[in-house]
GROMACS .gro file of C-alpha atoms in nm:
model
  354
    1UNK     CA    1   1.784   1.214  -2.820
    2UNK     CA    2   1.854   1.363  -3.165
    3UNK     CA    3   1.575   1.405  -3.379
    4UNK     CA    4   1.344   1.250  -3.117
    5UNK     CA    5   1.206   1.568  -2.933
    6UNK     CA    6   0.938   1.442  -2.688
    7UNK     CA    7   0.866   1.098  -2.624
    8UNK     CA    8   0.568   1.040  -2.361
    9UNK     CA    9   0.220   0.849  -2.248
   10UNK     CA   10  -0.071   1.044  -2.188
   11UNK     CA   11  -0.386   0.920  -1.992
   12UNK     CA   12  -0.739   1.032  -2.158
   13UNK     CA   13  -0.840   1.291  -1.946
   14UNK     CA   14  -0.547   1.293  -1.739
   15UNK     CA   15  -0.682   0.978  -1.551
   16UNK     CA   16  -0.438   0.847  -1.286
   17UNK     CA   17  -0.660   0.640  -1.090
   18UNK     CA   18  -0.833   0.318  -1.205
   19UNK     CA   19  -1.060   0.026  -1.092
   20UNK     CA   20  -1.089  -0.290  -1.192
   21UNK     CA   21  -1.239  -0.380  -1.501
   22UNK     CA   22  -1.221   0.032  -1.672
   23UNK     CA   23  -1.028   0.070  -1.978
   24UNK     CA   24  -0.684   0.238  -1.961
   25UNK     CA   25  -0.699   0.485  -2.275
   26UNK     CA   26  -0.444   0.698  -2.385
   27UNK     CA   27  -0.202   0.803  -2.688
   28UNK     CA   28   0.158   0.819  -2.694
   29UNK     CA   29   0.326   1.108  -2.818
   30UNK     CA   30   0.616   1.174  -3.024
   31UNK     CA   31   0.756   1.475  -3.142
   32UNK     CA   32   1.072   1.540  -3.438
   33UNK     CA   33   1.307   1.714  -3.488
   34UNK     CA   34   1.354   1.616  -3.876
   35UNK     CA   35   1.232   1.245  -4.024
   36UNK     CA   36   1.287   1.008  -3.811
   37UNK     CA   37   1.250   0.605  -3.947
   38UNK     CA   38   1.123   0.342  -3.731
   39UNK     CA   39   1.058  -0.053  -3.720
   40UNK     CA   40   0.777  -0.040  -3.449
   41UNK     CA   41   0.636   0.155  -3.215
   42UNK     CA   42   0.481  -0.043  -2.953
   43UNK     CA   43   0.326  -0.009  -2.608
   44UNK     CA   44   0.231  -0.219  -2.294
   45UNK     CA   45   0.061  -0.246  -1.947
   46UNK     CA   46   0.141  -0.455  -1.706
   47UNK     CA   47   0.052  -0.485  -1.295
   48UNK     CA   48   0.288  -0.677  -1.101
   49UNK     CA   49   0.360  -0.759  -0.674
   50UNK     CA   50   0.693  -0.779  -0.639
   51UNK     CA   51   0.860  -0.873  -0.263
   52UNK     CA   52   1.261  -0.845  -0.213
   53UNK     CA   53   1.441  -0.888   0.144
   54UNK     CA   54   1.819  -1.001   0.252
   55UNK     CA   55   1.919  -1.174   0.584
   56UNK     CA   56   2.231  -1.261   0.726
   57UNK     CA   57   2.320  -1.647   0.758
   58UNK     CA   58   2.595  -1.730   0.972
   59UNK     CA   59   2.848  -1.992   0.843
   60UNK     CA   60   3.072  -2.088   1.176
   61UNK     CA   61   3.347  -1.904   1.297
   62UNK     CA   62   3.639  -1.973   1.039
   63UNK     CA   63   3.363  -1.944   0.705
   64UNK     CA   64   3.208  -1.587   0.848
   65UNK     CA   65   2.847  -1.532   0.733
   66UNK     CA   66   2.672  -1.476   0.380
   67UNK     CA   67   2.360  -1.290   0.263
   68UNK     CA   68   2.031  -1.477   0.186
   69UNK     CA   69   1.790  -1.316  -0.058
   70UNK     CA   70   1.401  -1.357  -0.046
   71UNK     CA   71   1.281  -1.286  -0.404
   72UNK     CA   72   0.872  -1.366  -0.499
   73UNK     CA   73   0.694  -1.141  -0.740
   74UNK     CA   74   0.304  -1.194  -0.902
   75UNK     CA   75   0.210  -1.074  -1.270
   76UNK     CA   76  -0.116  -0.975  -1.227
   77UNK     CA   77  -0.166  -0.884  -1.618
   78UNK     CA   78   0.071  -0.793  -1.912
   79UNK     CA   79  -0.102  -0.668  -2.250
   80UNK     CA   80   0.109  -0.532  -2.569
   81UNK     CA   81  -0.026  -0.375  -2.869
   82UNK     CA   82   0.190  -0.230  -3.185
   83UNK     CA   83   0.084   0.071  -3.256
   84UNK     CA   84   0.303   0.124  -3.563
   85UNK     CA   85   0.493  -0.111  -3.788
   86UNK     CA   86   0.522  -0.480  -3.810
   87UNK     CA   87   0.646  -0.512  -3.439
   88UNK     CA   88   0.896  -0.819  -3.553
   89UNK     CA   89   1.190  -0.608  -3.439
   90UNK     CA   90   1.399  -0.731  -3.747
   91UNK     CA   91   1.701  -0.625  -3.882
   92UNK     CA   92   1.690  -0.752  -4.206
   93UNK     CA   93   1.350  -0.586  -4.304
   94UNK     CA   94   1.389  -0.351  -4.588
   95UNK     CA   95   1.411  -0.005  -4.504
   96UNK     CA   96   1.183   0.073  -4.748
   97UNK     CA   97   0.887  -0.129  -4.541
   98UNK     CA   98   0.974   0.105  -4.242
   99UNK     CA   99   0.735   0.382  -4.128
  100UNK     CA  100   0.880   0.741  -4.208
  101UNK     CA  101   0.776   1.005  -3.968
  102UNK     CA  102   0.809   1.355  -4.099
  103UNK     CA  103   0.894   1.601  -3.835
  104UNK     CA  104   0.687   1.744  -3.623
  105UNK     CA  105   0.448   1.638  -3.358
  106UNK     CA  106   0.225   1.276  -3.408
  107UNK     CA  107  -0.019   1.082  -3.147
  108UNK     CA  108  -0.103   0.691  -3.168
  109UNK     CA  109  -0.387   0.588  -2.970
  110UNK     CA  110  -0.367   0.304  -2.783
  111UNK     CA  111  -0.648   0.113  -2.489
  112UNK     CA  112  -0.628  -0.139  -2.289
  113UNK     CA  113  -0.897  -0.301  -2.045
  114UNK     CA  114  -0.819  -0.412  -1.734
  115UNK     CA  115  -0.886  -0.760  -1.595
  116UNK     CA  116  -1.208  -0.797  -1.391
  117UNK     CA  117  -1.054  -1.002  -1.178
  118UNK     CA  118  -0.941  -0.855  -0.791
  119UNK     CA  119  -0.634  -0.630  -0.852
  120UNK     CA  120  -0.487  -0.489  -0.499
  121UNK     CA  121  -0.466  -0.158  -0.447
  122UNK     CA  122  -0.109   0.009  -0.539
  123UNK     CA  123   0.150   0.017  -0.272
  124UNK     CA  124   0.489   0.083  -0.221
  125UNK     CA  125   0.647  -0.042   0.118
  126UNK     CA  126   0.981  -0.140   0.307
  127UNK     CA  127   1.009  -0.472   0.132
  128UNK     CA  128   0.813  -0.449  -0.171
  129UNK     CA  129   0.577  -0.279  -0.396
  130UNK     CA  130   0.198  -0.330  -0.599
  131UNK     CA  131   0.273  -0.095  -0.899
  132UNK     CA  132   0.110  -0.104  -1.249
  133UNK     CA  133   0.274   0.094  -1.530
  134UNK     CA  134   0.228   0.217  -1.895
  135UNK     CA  135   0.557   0.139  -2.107
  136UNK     CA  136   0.609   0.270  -2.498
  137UNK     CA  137   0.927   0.150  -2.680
  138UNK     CA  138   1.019   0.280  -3.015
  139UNK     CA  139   1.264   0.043  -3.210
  140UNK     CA  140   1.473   0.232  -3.476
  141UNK     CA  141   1.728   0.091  -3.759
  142UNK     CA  142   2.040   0.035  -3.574
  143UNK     CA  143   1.981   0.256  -3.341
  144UNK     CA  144   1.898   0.142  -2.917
  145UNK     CA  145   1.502   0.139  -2.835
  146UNK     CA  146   1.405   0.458  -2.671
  147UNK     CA  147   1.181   0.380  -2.418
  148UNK     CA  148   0.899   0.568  -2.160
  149UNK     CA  149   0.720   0.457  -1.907
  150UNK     CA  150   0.398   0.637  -1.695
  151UNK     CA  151   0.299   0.458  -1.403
  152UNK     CA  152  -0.064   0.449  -1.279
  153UNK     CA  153  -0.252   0.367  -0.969
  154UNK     CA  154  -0.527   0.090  -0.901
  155UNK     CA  155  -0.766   0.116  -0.615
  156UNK     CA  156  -0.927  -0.224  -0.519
  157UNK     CA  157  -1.233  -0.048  -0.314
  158UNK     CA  158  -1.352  -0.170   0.023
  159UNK     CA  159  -1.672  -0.085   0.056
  160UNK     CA  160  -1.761  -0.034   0.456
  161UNK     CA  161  -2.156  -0.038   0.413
  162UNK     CA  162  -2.084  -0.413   0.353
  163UNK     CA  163  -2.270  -0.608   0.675
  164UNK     CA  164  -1.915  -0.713   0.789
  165UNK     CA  165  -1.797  -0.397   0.809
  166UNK     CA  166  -2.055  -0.256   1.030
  167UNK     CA  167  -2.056  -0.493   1.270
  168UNK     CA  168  -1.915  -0.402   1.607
  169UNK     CA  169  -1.583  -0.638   1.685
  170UNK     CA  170  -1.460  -0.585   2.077
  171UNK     CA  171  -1.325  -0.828   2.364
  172UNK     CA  172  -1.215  -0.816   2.730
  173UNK     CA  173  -0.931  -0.948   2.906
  174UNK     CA  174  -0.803  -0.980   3.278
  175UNK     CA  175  -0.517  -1.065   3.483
  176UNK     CA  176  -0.356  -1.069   3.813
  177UNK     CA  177  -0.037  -0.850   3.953
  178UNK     CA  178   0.220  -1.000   4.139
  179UNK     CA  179   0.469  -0.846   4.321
  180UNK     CA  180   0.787  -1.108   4.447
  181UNK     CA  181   0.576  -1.313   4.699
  182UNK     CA  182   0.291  -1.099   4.735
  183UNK     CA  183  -0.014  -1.106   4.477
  184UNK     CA  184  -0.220  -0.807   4.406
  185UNK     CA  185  -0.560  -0.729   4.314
  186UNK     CA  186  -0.691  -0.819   3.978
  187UNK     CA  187  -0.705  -0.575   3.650
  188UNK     CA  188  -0.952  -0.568   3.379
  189UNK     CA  189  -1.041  -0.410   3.079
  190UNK     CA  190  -1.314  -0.469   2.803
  191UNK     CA  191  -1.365  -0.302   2.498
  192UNK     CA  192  -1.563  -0.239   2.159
  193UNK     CA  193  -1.581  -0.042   1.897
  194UNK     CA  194  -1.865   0.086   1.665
  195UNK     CA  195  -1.824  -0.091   1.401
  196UNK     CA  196  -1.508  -0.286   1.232
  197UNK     CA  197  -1.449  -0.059   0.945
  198UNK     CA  198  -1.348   0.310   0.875
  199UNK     CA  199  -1.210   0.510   0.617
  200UNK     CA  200  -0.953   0.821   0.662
  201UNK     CA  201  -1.122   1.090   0.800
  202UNK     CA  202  -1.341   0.902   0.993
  203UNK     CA  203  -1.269   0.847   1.353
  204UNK     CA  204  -1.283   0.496   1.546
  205UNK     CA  205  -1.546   0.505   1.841
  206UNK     CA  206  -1.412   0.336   2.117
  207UNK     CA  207  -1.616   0.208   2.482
  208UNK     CA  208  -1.435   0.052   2.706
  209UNK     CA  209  -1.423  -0.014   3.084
  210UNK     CA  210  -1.060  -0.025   3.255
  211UNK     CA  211  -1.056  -0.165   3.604
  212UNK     CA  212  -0.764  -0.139   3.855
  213UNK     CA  213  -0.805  -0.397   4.175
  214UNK     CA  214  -0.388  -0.372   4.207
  215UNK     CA  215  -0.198  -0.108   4.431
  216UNK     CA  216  -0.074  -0.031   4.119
  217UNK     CA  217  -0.120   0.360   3.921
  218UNK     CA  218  -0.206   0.245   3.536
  219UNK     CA  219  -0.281   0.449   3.221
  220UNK     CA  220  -0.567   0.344   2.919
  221UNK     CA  221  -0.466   0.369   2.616
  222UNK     CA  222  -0.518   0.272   2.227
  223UNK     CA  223  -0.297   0.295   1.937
  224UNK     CA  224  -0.382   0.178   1.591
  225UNK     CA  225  -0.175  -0.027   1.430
  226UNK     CA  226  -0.076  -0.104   1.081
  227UNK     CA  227   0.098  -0.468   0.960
  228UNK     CA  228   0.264  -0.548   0.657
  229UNK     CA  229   0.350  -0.876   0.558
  230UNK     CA  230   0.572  -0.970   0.317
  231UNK     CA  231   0.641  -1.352   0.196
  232UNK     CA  232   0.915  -1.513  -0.040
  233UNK     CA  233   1.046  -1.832   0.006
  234UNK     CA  234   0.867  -1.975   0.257
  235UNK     CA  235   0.919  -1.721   0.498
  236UNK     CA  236   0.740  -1.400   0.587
  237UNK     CA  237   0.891  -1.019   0.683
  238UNK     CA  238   0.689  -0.818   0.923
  239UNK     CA  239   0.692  -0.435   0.978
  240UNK     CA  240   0.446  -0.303   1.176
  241UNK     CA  241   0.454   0.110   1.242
  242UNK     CA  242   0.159   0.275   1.503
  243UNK     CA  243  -0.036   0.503   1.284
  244UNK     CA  244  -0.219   0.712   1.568
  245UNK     CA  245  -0.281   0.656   1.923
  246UNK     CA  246  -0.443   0.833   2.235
  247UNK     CA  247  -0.406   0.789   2.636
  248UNK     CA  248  -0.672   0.875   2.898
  249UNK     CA  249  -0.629   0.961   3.261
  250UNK     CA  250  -0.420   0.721   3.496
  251UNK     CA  251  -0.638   0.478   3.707
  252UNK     CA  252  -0.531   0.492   4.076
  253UNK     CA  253  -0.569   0.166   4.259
  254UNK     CA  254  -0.880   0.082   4.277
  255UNK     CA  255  -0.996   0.296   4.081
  256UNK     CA  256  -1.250   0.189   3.729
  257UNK     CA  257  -1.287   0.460   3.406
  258UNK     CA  258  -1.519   0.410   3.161
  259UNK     CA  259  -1.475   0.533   2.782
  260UNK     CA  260  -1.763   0.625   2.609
  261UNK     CA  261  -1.766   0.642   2.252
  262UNK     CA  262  -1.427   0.824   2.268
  263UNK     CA  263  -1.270   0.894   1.965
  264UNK     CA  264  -0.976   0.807   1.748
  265UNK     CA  265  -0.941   1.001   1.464
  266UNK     CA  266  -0.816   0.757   1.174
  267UNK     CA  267  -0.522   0.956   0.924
  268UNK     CA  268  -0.462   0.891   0.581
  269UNK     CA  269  -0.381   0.537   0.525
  270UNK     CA  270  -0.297   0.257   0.235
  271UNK     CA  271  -0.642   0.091   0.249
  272UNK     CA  272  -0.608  -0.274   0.351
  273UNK     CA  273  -0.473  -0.514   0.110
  274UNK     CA  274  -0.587  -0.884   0.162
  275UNK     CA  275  -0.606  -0.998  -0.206
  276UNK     CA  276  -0.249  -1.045  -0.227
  277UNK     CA  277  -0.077  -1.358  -0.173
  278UNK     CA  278   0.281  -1.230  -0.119
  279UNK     CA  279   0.177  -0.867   0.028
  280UNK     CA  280  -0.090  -0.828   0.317
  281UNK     CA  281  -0.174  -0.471   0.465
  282UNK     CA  282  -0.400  -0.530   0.786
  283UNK     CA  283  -0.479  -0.309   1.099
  284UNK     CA  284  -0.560  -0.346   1.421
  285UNK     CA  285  -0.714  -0.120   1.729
  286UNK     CA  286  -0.509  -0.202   2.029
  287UNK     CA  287  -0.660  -0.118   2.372
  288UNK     CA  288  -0.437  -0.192   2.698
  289UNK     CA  289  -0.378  -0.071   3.016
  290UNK     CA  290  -0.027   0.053   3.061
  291UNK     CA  291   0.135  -0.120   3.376
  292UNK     CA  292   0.473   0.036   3.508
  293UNK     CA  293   0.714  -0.255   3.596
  294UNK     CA  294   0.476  -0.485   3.472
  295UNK     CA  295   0.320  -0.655   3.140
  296UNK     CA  296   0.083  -0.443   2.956
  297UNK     CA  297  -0.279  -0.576   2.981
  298UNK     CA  298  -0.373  -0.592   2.598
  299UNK     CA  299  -0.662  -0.627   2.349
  300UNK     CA  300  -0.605  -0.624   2.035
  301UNK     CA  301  -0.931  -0.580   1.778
  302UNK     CA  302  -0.873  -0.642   1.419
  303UNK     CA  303  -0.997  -0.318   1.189
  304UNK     CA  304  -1.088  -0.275   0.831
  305UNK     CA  305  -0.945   0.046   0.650
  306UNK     CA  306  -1.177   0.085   0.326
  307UNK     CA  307  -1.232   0.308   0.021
  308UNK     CA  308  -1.608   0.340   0.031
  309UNK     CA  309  -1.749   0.552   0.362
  310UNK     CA  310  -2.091   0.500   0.490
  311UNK     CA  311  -2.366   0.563   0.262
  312UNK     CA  312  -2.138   0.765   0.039
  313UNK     CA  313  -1.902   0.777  -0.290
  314UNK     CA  314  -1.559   0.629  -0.263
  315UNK     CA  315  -1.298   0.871  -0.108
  316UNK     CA  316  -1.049   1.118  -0.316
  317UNK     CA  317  -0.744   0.915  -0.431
  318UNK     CA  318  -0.533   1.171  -0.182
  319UNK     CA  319  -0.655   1.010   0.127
  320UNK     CA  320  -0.481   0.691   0.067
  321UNK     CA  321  -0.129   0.724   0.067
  322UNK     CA  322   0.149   0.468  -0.057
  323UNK     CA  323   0.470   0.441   0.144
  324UNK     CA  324   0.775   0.554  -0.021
  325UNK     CA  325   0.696   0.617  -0.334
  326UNK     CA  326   1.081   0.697  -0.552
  327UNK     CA  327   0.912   0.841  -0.899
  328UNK     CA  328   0.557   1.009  -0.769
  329UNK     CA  329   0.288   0.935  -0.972
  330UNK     CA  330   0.088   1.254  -1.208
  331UNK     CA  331  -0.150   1.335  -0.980
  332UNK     CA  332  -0.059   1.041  -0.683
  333UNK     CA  333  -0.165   1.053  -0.334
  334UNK     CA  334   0.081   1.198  -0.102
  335UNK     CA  335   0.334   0.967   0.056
  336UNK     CA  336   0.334   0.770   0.334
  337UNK     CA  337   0.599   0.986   0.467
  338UNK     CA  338   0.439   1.311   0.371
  339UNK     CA  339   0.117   1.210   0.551
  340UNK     CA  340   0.242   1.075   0.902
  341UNK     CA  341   0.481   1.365   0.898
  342UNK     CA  342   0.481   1.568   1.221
  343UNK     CA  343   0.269   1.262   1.415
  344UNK     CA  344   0.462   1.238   1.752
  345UNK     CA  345   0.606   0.949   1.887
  346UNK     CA  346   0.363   0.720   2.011
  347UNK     CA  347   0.396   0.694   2.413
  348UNK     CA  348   0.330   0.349   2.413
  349UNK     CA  349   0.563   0.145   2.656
  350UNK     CA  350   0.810  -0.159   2.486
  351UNK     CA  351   0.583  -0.461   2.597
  352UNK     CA  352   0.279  -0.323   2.414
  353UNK     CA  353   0.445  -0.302   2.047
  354UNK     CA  354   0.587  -0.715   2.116
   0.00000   0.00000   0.00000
């Protein structure tokens, strides 16, 4: 780096989380080695949604097959200020209308405020990403721009004291067995849940009533899912991954169990993201009955992760994860991976994941 020491962004206070509308505050810091002679010294912020998947396209026999890329990304803001010099990046300027810096250590303030408009929360997933990021460039006489960049997160807080949120969402469904020509008895199940939002930590409250008229031997169970959706080009990319789950005893034929209030503990999870055009992060509570050598009986009852528990202040940026994150944020919540680590396989038969 030669007679640039240390180049880096620092956050007031050693902020790493933001809302909407707060002012992003900092300085950026450079220490020398010796003089160093500059043109500019600028820095920006900028949030951006940015989706990237391939597929395979067949092209006959005799032409083989090609690789289709689905590319969409959204700018959510981009702000520069100069924080020293002209910032017109030209060569010709006279070298005597360059800033000197003497060695040592200097800081240049710098703030920006964020758009009050809806900003999703940050996420990193399988196909794409919600990041915002703090980048400084320094542009020297013929010399390449050294350049450093400090990422941030943004938490776009679902409040679950909101009416919505509190209001119980459940269902029932019923069909009939058949076995070749025979038919059996009918099966049942209805469910609901407390309310339609929870935040990690809390635990889903689940009543339900399984009924088993077949000859069949059934398990209850529920699993929460998670579903991201990804669009580009028309199309959309769906990964869906069972965050937590929990079976009760098996129903004998004839036989009817009842759930009250049982309890699914919710883990850390990437809040849901709906404000996104080209990401979505939804979940839902899936309650079914487990049929061997048949179809699954299923419910499925959408759910609301949010930020903001009941009657309380929103929840410590470490309970909301982001999946895969390469370069961890100062101070970021754990990842995805980190959090679901050790969470055993979910025992949830093929036909209830379709």
């Amino acid at each position: 780096m030669g007679r640039l020491k240390l180049f880096e962004i620092a956050l007031d206070g050693d902020k790493a989380v933001y809302e909407p509308t707060e002012v992003v505050s900092g300085h950026v810091v450079l220490e020398l080695r010796g003089e160093m002679r500059l043109r500019s010294l600028k820095v920006d912020i900028r949030g951006l949604a940015k989706v990237h998947w391939t597929e395979s396209r067949g092209m006959g026999t005799e032409t083989g097959s090609y690789t289709q890329h689905f590319t969409d990304e959204l700018e959510y803001f981009h702000m520069e200020e100069t924080l020293l010099g002209n910032g017109t990046d030209s060569e010709s300027e006279a070298e005597d209308d360059q800033p000197l810096l003497t060695a040592g250590r200097h800081q240049f303030s710098f703030s920006f405020q964020l758009p009050d408009e809806r900003l999703p929360t940050s996420f990193e997933g399988k196909h794409g990403n919600v990041r915002y990021w703090l980048k400084a460039e320094i542009d020297r006489p013929w010399t390449l721009p050294s350049k450093v960049k400090r990422d941030f997160t943004i938490i776009d807080h679902i409040d679950i004291n909101d009416t919505y949120h509190l209001t119980p969402t459940g269902g029932s469904r019923e069909k009939t067995l058949c076995c070749w020509l025979c038919t059996s008895g009918p099966v049942s199940l209805s469910a609901r849940t407390d309310r339609r939002g929870y935040c990690p930590g809390e635990s889903i409250a689940i009543s339900a009533e399984f009924e088993n008229h077949s000859s069949r031997r059934m398990i209850p169970k529920a699993a929460l899912y998670q579903t991201q959706c990804y669009r580009a080009g028309g199309k959309t990319r769906t990964v869906r991954e069972n965050v937590a789950h929990m079976k009760g005893e098996a129903l004998s034929a004839g036989d009817t169990v009842q759930w009250e209030n049982r309890l699914l503990p919710v883990p850390a999870l990437t809040p849901s993201i709906i404000s996104c055009s080209i990401i979505t992060v939804e979940y839902s509570l899936m309650v079914f009955l487990d049929i061997p050598g048949g179809m699954n009986l299923i419910l499925h009852l959408p759910i609301v992760i949010g930020t903001v528990p009941l009657s309380r202040q929103p929840y410590p940026i470490h309970m909301f994860p982001m999946a895969g994150i390469s370069t961890p944020f100062a101070d970021a919540p754990p990842s995805y991976d980190e959090c679901m680590a050790g969470l055993p396989s979910p025992d949830i038969p093929v036909e209830a994941a379709s």
